[in-house]
Coordinates of C-alpha atoms in Angstrom, one line a residue:
R12 CA 40.6 4.5 -8.2
R13 CA 43.5 2.2 -9.1
K14 CA 46.0 4.8 -7.7
V15 CA 44.1 4.8 -4.3
Y16 CA 44.7 1.0 -3.9
C17 CA 48.4 1.5 -4.5
D18 CA 48.6 4.2 -1.9
Y19 CA 47.0 2.0 0.7
A20 CA 49.0 -1.2 -0.1
P21 CA 50.9 -1.3 3.2
L22 CA 47.6 -0.8 5.1
I23 CA 45.9 -3.5 3.1
L24 CA 48.6 -6.0 3.9
L25 CA 48.5 -5.1 7.6
T26 CA 44.7 -5.4 7.7
L27 CA 44.9 -8.9 6.0
Q28 CA 47.6 -10.0 8.5
Q29 CA 45.3 -9.0 11.3
A30 CA 42.3 -10.7 9.8
V31 CA 44.3 -13.9 9.4
A32 CA 45.4 -13.6 13.1
N33 CA 41.9 -12.9 14.2
I34 CA 40.4 -15.8 12.3
V35 CA 43.1 -18.2 13.5
A36 CA 42.3 -17.1 17.1
M37 CA 38.7 -18.3 16.4
G38 CA 40.2 -21.9 16.1
F39 CA 40.8 -22.1 12.3
Q40 CA 44.1 -23.4 11.0
E41 CA 46.3 -20.7 9.5
H42 CA 46.7 -22.5 6.1
H43 CA 43.0 -22.9 5.8
V44 CA 42.5 -19.3 6.6
K45 CA 45.0 -18.2 3.9
K46 CA 43.4 -20.5 1.3
A47 CA 40.0 -19.2 2.1
L48 CA 41.2 -15.5 1.8
V49 CA 42.7 -16.2 -1.6
I50 CA 39.6 -18.0 -2.9
S51 CA 37.3 -15.3 -1.6
G52 CA 39.4 -12.6 -3.3
M53 CA 40.7 -11.3 0.1
N54 CA 37.2 -10.7 1.4
V55 CA 37.2 -11.5 5.1
E56 CA 33.5 -11.9 5.5
A57 CA 33.4 -14.4 2.5
A58 CA 36.5 -16.2 3.7
M59 CA 34.8 -16.9 7.1
E60 CA 31.7 -18.1 5.2
Y61 CA 33.9 -20.4 3.2
L62 CA 35.6 -21.8 6.2
I63 CA 32.4 -22.5 8.0
T64 CA 30.6 -24.2 5.0
H65 CA 33.7 -26.1 4.2
A66 CA 34.7 -27.2 7.8
E67 CA 34.2 -30.9 7.1
D68 CA 35.4 -30.7 3.3
P69 CA 38.6 -32.6 2.9
S70 CA 39.6 -30.4 0.0
L71 CA 40.2 -27.6 2.4
D72 CA 43.5 -29.4 3.2
E73 CA 44.5 -29.5 -0.5
P74 CA 46.9 -26.7 -1.4
L75 CA 45.8 -24.2 -3.9
K76 CA 47.1 -24.8 -7.4
P77 CA 50.2 -22.5 -8.0
L78 CA 50.0 -19.8 -10.6
P79 CA 51.6 -20.9 -13.9
R80 CA 55.2 -20.0 -14.4
V81 CA 55.6 -17.3 -17.1
P82 CA 58.5 -17.6 -19.5
T83 CA 60.6 -14.3 -19.4
A84 CA 62.6 -12.7 -22.0
A85 CA 65.7 -14.1 -20.7
G86 CA 64.4 -17.6 -21.1
S87 CA 63.9 -18.4 -17.4
S88 CA 60.5 -18.4 -15.8
F89 CA 58.8 -16.2 -13.3
T90 CA 56.1 -17.1 -10.7
P91 CA 53.9 -14.2 -9.6
N92 CA 52.8 -13.7 -6.0
A93 CA 49.3 -15.2 -6.1
T94 CA 47.8 -12.7 -3.6
Y95 CA 49.2 -9.7 -5.4
F96 CA 48.4 -11.2 -8.8
Q97 CA 44.7 -11.4 -7.7
W98 CA 44.6 -8.0 -6.2
L99 CA 45.8 -6.4 -9.3
L100 CA 43.5 -8.4 -11.5
D101 CA 40.6 -7.2 -9.2
M102 CA 41.7 -3.6 -9.7
G103 CA 40.8 -4.2 -13.4
F104 CA 44.3 -4.6 -15.1
P105 CA 44.7 -7.1 -17.8
Q106 CA 46.3 -10.4 -16.9
E107 CA 49.3 -10.0 -19.2
S108 CA 50.0 -6.5 -17.9
V109 CA 49.8 -7.7 -14.2
L110 CA 52.3 -10.5 -14.9
A111 CA 54.7 -8.2 -16.6
A112 CA 54.5 -5.5 -13.8
L113 CA 54.9 -8.1 -11.0
E114 CA 57.9 -9.6 -12.8
I115 CA 59.5 -6.1 -13.4
A116 CA 58.8 -5.3 -9.9
H117 CA 60.2 -8.6 -8.5
N118 CA 56.8 -9.3 -6.9
N119 CA 56.6 -6.0 -5.0
F120 CA 53.0 -5.0 -5.0
Q121 CA 53.6 -1.3 -4.3
A122 CA 56.0 -1.1 -7.3
A123 CA 53.9 -3.2 -9.7
C124 CA 50.8 -1.2 -8.8
E125 CA 52.6 2.1 -9.4
L126 CA 53.9 0.7 -12.7
L127 CA 50.4 -0.2 -13.8
V128 CA 49.0 3.0 -13.0
Q129 CA 51.8 5.0 -14.6
R130 CA 51.9 3.0 -17.9
G131 CA 48.2 1.9 -18.0
D132 CA 47.6 -1.4 -19.6
D133 CA 50.8 -1.1 -21.7
V134 CA 53.3 -3.0 -19.3
V135 CA 55.5 -5.4 -21.1
V136 CA 58.6 -7.3 -20.2
V137 CA 61.5 -6.7 -22.7

């Protein structure tokens, strides 16, 4: 099942971009739509419900808290792409493996997904 998600990554991204455009066309602000999609785990229906129920909520304008920067082997730090991080977690991979795969793949979802599928949950940054 995980492999199927990797194969369809470009289609998923295009579909989400279309979903953002469609929801924005309904009158919602783009940054609100993106926040709602992240909060809802990229579920368009749940994001719409979130936007409607939080329409008057001032917290809708507050930015999402960024993911923590992860120390790397070289001593610098890495910030994973929040959307890709959540997608890979939703696919059932452990958090540490997801962080390592995204770092190794330089935040490339397709590459990180392939790495996780090939190596299982044993992905580490060396």
